[in-house]
XYZ file of C-alpha atoms in Angstrom:
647
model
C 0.000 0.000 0.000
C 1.050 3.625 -1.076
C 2.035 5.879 1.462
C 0.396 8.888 -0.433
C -3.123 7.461 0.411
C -1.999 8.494 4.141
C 0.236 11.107 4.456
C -0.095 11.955 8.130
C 1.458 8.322 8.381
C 3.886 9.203 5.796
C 4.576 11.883 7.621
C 5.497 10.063 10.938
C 7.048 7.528 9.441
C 10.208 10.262 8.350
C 9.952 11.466 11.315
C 10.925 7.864 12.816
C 13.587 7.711 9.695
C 14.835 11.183 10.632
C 15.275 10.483 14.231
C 16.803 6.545 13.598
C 19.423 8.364 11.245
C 20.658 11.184 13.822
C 21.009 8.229 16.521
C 23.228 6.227 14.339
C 25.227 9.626 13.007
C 25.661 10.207 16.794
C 26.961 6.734 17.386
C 29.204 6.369 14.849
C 30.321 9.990 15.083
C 29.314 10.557 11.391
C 28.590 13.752 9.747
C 25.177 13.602 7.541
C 24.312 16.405 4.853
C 21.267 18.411 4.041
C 19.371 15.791 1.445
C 16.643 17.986 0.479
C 18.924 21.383 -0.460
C 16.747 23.339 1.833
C 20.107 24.528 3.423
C 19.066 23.526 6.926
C 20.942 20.940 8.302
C 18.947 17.329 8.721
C 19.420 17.675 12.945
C 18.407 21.040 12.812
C 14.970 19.897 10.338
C 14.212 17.413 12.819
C 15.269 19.106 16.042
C 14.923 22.830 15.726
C 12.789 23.619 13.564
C 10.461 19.773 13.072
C 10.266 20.161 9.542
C 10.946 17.595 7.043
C 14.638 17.031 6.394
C 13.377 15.042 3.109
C 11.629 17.808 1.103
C 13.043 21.427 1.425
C 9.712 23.141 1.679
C 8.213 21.070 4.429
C 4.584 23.463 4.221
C 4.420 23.342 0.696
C 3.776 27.274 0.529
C 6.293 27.622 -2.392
C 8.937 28.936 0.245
C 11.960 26.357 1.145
C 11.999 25.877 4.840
C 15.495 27.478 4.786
C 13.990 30.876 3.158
C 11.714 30.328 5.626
C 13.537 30.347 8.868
C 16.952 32.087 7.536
C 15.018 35.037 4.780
C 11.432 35.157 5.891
C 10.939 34.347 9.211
C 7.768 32.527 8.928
C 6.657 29.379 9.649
C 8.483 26.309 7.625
C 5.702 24.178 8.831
C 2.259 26.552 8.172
C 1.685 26.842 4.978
C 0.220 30.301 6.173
C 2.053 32.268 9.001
C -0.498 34.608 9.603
C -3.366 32.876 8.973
C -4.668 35.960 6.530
C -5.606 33.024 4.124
C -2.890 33.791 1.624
C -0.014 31.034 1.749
C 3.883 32.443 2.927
C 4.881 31.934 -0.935
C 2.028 33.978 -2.497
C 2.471 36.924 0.497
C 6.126 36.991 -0.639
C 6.740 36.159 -4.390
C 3.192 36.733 -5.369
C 1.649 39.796 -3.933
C 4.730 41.098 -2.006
C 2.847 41.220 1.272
C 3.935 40.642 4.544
C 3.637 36.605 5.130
C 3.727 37.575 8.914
C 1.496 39.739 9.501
C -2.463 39.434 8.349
C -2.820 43.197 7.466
C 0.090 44.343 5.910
C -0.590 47.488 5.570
C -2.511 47.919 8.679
C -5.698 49.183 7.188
C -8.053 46.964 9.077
C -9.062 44.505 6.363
C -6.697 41.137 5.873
C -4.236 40.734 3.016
C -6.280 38.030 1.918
C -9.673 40.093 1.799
C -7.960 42.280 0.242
C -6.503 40.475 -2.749
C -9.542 37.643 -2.968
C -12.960 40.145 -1.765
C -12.224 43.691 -2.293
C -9.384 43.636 -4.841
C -7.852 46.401 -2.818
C -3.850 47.104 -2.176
C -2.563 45.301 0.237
C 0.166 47.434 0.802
C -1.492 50.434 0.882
C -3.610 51.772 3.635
C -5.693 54.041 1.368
C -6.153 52.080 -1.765
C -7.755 55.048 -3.741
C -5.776 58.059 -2.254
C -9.210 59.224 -0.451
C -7.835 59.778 2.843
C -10.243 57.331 4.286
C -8.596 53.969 5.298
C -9.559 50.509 3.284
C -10.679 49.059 6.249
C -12.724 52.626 7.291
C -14.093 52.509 4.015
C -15.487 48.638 4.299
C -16.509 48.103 7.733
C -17.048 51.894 9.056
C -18.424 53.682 5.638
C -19.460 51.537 3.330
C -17.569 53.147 0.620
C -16.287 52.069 -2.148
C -12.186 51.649 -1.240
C -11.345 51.837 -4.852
C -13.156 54.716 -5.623
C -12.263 58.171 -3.980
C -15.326 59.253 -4.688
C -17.930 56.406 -3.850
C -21.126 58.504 -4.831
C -18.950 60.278 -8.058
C -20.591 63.771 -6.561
C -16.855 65.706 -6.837
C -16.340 65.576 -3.187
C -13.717 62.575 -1.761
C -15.197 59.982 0.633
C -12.459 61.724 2.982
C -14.029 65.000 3.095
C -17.575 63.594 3.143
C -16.902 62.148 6.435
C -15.264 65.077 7.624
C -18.042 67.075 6.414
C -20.815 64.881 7.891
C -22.612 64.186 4.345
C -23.431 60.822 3.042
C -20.526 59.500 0.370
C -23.344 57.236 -1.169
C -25.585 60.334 -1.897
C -24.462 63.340 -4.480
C -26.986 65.283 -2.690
C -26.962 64.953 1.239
C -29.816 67.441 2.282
C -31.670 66.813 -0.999
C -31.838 70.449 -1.868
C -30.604 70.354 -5.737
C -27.383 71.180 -5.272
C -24.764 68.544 -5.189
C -22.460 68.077 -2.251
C -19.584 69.421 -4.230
C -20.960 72.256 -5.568
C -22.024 73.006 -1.587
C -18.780 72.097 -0.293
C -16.371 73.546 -2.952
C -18.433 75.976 -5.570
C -20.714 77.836 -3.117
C -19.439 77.126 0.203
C -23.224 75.886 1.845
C -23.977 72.966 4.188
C -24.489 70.100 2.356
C -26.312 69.026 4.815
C -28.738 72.084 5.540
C -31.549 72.792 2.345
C -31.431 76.749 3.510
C -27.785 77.381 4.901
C -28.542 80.836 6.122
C -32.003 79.758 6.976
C -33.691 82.956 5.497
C -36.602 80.473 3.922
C -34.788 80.343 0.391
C -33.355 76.917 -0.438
C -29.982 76.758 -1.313
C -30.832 75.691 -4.969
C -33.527 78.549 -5.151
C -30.610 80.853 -4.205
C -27.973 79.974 -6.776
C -29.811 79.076 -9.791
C -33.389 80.627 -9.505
C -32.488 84.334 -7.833
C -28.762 84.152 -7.991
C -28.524 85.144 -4.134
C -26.085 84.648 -1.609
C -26.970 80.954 -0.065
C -24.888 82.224 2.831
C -26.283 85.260 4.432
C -30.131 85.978 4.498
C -29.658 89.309 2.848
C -27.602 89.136 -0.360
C -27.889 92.924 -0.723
C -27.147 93.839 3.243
C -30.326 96.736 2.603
C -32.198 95.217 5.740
C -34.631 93.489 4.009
C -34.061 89.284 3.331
C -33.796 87.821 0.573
C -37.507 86.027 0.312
C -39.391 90.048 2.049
C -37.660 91.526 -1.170
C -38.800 88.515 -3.384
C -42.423 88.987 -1.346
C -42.022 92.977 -2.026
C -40.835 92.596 -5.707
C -37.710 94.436 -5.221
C -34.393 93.513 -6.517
C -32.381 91.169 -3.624
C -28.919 91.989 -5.534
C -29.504 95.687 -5.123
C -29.665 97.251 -1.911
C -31.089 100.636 -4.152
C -33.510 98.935 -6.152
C -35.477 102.292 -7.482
C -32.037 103.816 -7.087
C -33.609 107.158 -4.973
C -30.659 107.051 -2.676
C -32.254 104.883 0.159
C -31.633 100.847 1.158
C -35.127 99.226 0.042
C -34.662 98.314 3.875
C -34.695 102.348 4.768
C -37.834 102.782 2.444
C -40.184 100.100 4.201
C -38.838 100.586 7.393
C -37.932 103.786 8.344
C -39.609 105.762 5.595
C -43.116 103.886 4.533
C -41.825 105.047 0.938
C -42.654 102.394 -2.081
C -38.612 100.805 -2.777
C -39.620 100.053 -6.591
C -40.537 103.785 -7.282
C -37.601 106.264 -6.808
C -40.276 109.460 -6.351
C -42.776 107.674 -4.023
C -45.027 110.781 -4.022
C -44.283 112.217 -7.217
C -42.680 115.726 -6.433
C -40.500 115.573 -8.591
C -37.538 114.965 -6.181
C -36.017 111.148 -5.479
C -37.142 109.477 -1.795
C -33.047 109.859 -1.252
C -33.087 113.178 -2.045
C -36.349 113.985 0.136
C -34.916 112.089 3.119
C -31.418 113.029 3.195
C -31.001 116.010 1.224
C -33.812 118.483 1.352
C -35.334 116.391 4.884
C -38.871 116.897 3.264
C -41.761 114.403 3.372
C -40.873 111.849 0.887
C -44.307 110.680 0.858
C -45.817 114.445 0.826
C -45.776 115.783 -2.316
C -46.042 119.540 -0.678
C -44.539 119.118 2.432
C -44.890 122.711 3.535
C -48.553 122.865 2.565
C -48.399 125.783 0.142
C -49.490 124.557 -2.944
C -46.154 124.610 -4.672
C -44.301 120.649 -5.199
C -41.120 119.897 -3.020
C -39.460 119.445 -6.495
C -40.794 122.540 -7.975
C -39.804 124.148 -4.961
C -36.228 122.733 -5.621
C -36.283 123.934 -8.888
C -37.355 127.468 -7.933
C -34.735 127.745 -5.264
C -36.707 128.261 -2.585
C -37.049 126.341 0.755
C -39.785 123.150 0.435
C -39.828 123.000 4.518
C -40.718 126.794 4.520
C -44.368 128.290 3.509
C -43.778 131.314 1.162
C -47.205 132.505 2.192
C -45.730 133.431 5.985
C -43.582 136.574 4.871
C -43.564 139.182 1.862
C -39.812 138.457 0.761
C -37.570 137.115 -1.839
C -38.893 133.404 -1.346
C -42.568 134.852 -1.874
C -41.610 136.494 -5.060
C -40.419 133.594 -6.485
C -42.705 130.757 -5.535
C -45.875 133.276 -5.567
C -44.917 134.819 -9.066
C -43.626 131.448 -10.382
C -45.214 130.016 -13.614
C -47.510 127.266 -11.590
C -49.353 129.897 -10.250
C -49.182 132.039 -13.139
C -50.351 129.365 -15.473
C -53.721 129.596 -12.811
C -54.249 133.712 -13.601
C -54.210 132.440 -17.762
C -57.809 133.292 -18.082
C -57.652 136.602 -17.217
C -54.289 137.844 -17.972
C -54.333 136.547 -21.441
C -56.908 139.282 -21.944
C -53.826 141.470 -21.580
C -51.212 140.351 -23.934
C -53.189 142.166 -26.751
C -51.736 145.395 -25.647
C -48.367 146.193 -26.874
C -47.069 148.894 -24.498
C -46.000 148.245 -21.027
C -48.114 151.610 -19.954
C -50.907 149.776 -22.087
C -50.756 146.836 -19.804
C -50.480 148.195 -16.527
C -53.325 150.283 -17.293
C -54.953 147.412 -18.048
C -54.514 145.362 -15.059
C -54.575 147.922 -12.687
C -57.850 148.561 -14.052
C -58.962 144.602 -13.334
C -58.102 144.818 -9.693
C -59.619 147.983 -8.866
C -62.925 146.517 -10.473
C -62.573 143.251 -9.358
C -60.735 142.686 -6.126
C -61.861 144.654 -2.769
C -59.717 145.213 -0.027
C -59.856 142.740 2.796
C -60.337 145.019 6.142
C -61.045 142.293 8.180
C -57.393 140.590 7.488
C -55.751 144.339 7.614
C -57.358 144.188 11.412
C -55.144 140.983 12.148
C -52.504 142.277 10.836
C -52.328 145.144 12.363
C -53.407 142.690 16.336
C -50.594 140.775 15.375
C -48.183 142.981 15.289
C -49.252 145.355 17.845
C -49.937 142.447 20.422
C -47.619 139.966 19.655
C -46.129 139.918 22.769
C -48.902 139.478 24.541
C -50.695 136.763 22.486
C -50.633 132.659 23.620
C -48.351 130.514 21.040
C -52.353 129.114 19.738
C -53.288 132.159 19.070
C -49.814 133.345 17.509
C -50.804 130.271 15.144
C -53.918 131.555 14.121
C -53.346 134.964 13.918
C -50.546 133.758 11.298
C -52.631 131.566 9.341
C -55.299 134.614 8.940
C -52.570 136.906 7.855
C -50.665 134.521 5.642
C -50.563 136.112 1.652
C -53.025 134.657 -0.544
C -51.029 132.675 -3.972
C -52.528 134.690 -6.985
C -55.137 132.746 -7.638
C -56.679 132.611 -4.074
C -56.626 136.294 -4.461
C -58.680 136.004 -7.728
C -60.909 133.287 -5.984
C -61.680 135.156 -2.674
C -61.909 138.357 -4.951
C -60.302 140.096 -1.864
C -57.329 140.855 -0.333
C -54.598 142.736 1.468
C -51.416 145.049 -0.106
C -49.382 142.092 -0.112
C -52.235 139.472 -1.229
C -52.759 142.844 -4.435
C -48.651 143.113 -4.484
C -48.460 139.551 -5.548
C -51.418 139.244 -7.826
C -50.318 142.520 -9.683
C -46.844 141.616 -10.273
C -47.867 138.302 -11.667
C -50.205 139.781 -13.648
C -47.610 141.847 -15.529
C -45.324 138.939 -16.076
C -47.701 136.498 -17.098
C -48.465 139.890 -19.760
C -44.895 140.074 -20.838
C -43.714 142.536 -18.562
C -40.231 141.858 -17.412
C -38.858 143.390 -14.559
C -41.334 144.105 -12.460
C -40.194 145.831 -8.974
C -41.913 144.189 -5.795
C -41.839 147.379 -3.389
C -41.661 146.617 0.765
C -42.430 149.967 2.305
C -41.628 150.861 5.993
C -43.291 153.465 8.097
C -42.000 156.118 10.796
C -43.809 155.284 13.740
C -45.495 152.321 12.663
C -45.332 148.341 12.670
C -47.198 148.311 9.901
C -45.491 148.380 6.518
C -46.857 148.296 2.476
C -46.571 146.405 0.171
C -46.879 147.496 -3.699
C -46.078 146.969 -7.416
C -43.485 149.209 -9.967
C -43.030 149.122 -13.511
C -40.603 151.494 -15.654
C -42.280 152.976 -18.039
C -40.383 154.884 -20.985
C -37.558 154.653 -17.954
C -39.500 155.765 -15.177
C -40.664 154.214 -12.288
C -44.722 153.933 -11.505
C -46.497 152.352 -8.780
C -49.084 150.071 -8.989
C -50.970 149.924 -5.910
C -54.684 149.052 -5.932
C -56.075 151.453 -7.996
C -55.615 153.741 -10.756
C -53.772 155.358 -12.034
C -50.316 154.507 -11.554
C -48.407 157.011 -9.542
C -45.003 158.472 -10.644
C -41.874 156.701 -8.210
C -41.490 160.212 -6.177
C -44.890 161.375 -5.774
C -45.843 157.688 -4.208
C -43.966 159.413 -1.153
C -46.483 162.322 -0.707
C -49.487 160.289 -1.768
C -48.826 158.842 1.906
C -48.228 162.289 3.303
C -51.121 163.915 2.309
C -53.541 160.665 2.654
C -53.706 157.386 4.319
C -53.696 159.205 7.643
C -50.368 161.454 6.317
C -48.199 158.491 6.830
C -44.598 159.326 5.915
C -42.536 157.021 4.145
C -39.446 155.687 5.887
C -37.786 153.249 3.630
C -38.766 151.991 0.149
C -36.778 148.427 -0.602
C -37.029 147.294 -4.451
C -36.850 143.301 -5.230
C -36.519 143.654 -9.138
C -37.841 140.668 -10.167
C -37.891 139.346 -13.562
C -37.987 135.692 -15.763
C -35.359 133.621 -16.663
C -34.731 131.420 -19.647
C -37.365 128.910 -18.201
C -39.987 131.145 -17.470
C -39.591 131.580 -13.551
C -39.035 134.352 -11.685
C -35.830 135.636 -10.170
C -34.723 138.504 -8.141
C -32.107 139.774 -9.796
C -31.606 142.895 -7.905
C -32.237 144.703 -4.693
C -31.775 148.138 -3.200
C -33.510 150.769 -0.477
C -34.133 154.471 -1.055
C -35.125 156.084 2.039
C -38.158 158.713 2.496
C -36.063 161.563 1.508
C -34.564 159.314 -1.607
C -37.890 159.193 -2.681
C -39.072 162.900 -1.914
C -36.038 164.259 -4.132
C -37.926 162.545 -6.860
C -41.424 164.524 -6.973
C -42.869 165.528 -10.218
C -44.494 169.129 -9.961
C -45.883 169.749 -13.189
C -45.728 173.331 -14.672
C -46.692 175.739 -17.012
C -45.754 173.531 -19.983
C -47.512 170.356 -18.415
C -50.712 172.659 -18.080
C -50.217 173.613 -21.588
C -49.899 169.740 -23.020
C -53.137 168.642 -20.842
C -54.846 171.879 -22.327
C -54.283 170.007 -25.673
C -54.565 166.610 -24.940
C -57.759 167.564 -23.725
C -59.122 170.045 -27.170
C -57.936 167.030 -29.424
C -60.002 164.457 -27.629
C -62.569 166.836 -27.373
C -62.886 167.312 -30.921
C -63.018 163.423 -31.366
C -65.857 163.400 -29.280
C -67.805 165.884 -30.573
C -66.078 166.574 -34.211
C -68.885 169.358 -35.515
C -67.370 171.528 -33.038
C -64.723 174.376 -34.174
C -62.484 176.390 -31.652
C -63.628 179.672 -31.629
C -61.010 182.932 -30.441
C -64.307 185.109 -29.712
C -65.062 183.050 -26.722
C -61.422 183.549 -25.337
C -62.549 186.445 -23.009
C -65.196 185.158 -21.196
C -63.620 182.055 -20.614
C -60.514 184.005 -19.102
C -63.111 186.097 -16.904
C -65.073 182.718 -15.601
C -61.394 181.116 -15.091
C -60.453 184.149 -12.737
C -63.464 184.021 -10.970
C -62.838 180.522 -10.409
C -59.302 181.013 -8.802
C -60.342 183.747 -6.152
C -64.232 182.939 -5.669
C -64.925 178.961 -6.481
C -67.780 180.364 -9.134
C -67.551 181.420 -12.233
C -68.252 184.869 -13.819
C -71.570 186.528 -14.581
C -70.322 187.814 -17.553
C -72.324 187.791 -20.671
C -71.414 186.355 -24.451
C -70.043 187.782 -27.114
C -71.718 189.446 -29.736
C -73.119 186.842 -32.243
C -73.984 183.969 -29.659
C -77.082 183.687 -29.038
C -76.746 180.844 -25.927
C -73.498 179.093 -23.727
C -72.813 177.766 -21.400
C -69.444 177.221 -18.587
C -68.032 173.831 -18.014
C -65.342 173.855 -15.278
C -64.047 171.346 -13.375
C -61.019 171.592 -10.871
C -58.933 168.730 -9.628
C -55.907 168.874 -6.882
C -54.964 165.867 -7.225
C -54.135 165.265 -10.682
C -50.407 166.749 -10.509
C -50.156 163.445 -7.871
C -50.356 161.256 -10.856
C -48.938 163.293 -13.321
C -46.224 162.241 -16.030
C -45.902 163.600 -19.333
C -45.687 159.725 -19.895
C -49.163 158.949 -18.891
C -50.689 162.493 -20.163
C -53.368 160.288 -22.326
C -54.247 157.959 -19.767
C -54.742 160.887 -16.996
C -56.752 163.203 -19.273
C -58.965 159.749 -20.399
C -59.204 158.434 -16.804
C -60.508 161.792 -14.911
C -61.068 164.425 -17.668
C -62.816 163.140 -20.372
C -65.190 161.392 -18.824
C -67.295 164.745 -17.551
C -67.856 165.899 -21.289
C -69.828 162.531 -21.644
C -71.382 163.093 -18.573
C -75.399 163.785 -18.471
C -75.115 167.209 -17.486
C -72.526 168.087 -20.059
C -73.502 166.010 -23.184
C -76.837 167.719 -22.399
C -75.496 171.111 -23.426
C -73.181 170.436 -25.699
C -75.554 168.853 -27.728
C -77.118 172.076 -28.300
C -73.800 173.943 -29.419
C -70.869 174.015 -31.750
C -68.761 176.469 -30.769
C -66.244 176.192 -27.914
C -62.990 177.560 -26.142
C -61.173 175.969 -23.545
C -58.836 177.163 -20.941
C -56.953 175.420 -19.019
C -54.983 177.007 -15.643
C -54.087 176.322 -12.196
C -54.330 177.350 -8.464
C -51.244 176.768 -6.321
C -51.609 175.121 -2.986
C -49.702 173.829 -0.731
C -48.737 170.126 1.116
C -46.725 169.492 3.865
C -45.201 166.033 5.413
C -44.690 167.881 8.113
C -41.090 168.523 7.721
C -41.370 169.937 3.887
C -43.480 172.184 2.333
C -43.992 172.081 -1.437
C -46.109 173.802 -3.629
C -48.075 171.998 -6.247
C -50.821 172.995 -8.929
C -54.731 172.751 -8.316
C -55.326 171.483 -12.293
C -58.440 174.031 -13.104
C -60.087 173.508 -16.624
C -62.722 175.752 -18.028
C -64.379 175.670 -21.253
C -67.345 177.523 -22.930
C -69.440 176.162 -25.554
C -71.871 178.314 -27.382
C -73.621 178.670 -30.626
């Protein structure tokens, strides 16, 4: 029988061969070589290291028990040192492992389940360069160890599980993005849907509204991302009407609409409202006096201020401004027709004095206020300034009343809505008074009139003694001009200012003389003969007219003297007037005689008679008198006309 068939038997039975052979060698003294070329010695086979001195690799691993004990180091008997279930010969010529020690490379998982189940390096820790450990990848992970990137999302195993997400999911927190782009693109938690938690998801942020995934207001204007979605305003744009203020600013702090930059259409940005001009952004009038905080802006005059509190430079140009101006169109484009600035002050002057009455009642308050003002409560301070305020133009026209500076206002608008340009707003002072004047000037062929209520207009030097001998002989203190006139856009502008005291003005009185009688004695025969054209001048009745004019100086009655031969019936028409050399200008010679002359010889008493004649001569002369301001003493003509008609 074959020893093959039992090879543990085999096995003993060297071993008994072995062990007879070493006795006799140690009898005999006899020295015995190494039979199987294993280069260990037969005694030291079979009584160092018990393997089999008859076949040099004793385990059959594919190692020679001599590489085994002398090179290796393993076991010449154990086919598999370790016991990692790779033989010695494959750990060493096969898959250069370590044949005494399981896990080479100390990763966790054996050199055999390495080769045979995972196909992973033995020799290497970190088979695919992750960072993770082979054995942390199989038995902690579940990871693929061959594959850095077990869930191919762009992020390594390594720095999934250093980052908390799941290396078998691309997308940890399910929220669209992948964990690479969160991790390395975009910097979000992969494992958070809304990384700054401002109700957004991360994937709503990036690719829908191209926000910040990382702080809850892209745009750092105070509002988050999803209230500006909610409000419609632009989360990349802290400005998003671009007025100057944070949408944050305009729905917080200001109530102003962030997706309109003029939020109450005044023609001036929220920004510029808030920061610049501190008006009412939502207001388009913040002051309340009917002009725009823009238009204000434009005019140059102060939107927080009420022009309507104080005749002065901001009145002039927000009350004579083209808003307001536009409002007086009805009536003033009545006077554009006339082509002479005397023409149209006539005009207008004419208008008010038929149309607008003076306003006691307010004149009353004015004159409390100012009197009393010391002694009146802050209300009533308030009211009394509300019932004194200056009417805009057009309130004037409405109420169909006013005050000298409500007229002052509505007159000098008047003329430049005409086409006269300057016009001089006057600011008169008083001795001994709190009350000052207000009033309108015009040049007219050079000189200066005043327009102040009624007609006619009144030459710039005699203004002062129309005070001094009326209105309670007030005397004229100051006179301050505001020339005012319209610029390339159609508002007003004072472009100049000065003061001519009471004497100033006094200097510049217009006495009119002999020559002045002489021109109204013929402005007054040529419109007479226009009136009543059958009429010839005739010399005869020279000397009874100078007899009745005599009369008239030193009695107040005419003469009883009788007509010249060849008139058979006459008749004396006189009329006297001392205030006519007030108004007088060899300017406004036409309008004067028109105004208070001409009227009488249409008159029912005169028409009456001259009617019944044809034949006429007129005279005209003067008486002097005298007015005083009570300093000065002048001497000016009582204007006396006398005419007799006959036939």
């Amino acid at each position: 029988m074959s020893n093959e068939r039992h090879p543990q038997k085999s096995k003993v039975v060297r071993y008994l061969v072995g062990v007879a052979i070493i006795m006799l060698v140690f009898a005999v003294g006899a020295t015995i070589k190494n039979d199987d070329h294993d280069s260990l010695s037969i005694v030291d086979e079979l009584t160092k290291y018990h393997t089999d001195p008859f076949n040099p690799d004793t385990d059959g691993d594919g190692l020679t028990d001599g590489d085994e004990v002398k090179l290796y180091t393993t076991s010449p008997t154990v086919i598999d040192s370790d016991s990692d279930g790779l033989t010695d010969g494959d750990e060493i010529l096969k898959y250069k492992t370590n044949p005494s020690s399981p896990d080479t490379d100390g990763d966790g998982i054996s050199d055999s389940e390495e080769i045979k189940t995972y196909r992973t390096n033995p020799n290497l820790r970190d088979s695919d360069g992750d960072g993770l450990l082979d054995g942390q990848e199989i038995t902690t992970y579940m990871t693929d160890p061959l594959n850095p990137d077990t869930d191919k999302d762009g992020v390594p195993d390594s720095q999934e599980v250093e980052k908390g997400t799941d290396p078998h999911k691309t997308d940890t927190d399910n929220d669209g993005l992948t964990d690479r782009e969160e991790i390395l693109e975009f910097g979000t938690d992969p494992l958070s849907k809304d990384t700054d938690e401002d109700g957004l998801s991360d994937l709503e942020e990036v690719k829908t509204y191209k926000t910040s995934p990382l702080t809850s207001d892209t745009d750092g204007d105070g509002l988050s991302d999803p209230e500006e979605l909610s409000f419609g305003t632009d989360p990349l744009n802290e400005d998003s009407d671009y007025d100057g203020l944070t949408d944050g600013e305009e729905l917080s702090t200001y109530r102003t609409n962030p997706l309109i930059s003029d939020s109450d259409n005044d023609g001036l940005d929220d920004g510029q409202e808030a920061i610049s001009y501190r008006t009412n952004p939502l207001d388009p009038d913040t002051d309340d006096d009917y002009l725009s905080d823009g238009y204000e802006v434009q005019l140059g005059t102060d939107p927080l201020y009420d022009w309507r509190d104080t005749y002065n430079k901001e009145a002039f140009k927000a009350g004579l401004s083209q808003y307001f101006r536009e409002k007086l169109r009805p009536v003033t484009q009545d006077f554009v027709k006339y082509h002479t600035t005397l023409d149209k002050a006539w005009a207008i002057l004419e208008w008010i004095d038929e149309n607008i009455e003076y306003y006691h009642t307010k004149a009353d308050y004015v004159d409390a206020l100012l009197y009393n003002w010391s002694e009146l409560t802050p209300e009533q301070r308030e009211l009394y300034n509300n019932l004194t305020r200056l009417y805009a133009p057009n309130d004037t026209i409405v109420y169909r009343k006013g005050i000298c500076g409500d007229y002052a206002i509505l007159t000098a608008a008047m003329l430049l809505d005409s086409g006269v340009s300057p016009v001089y707003l006057l600011d008169i002072s008083f001795e001994n008074s709190k009350v000052g004047h207000a009033a309108v000037a015009v040049k007219i062929e050079g000189d200066l009139f005043v327009l102040d209520q009624h007609l006619p207009p009144i030459p710039i030097g005699n203004y002062y003694w129309k005070w001094a001998i009326e209105n309670n002989s007030k005397i004229i203190a100051n006179m301050t001009f505001y020339e005012v006139r319209l610029n390339t856009r159609g508002e007003p502008e004072v472009t100049d200012t000065w003061t001519w005291s009471g004497e100033e003005l006094r200097k510049k009185t217009y006495i009119p003389n002999e020559e002045d009688t002489r021109l109204i004695k013929e402005t007054v025969k040529e419109k007479f003969l226009r009136m009543y054209p059958q009429y010839v001048e005739d010399s005869r009745l020279k000397s009874i007219v100078e007899q009745h004019t005599e009369s008239l100086k030193y009695t107040g009655e005419p003469s009883n003297a009788y007509l010249p031969h060849g008139f058979s019936k006459g008749w004396v028409l006189w009329l006297s007037n001392e205030y006519i050399w007030l108004y007088y200008s060899p300017i406004t010679i036409q309008k004067l005689v028109d105004y208070w002359i001409m009227p009488a010889f249409s008159s029912e008493g005169w028409a009456e008679v001259i009617r019944q004649c044809d034949r006429f001569y007129l005279l005209m002369d003067y008486v002097p008198i005298t007015v005083s301001d009570g300093v000065t003493t002048i001497t000016v003509p009582k204007i006396l006309l006398v005419m007799e008609v006959a036939s």
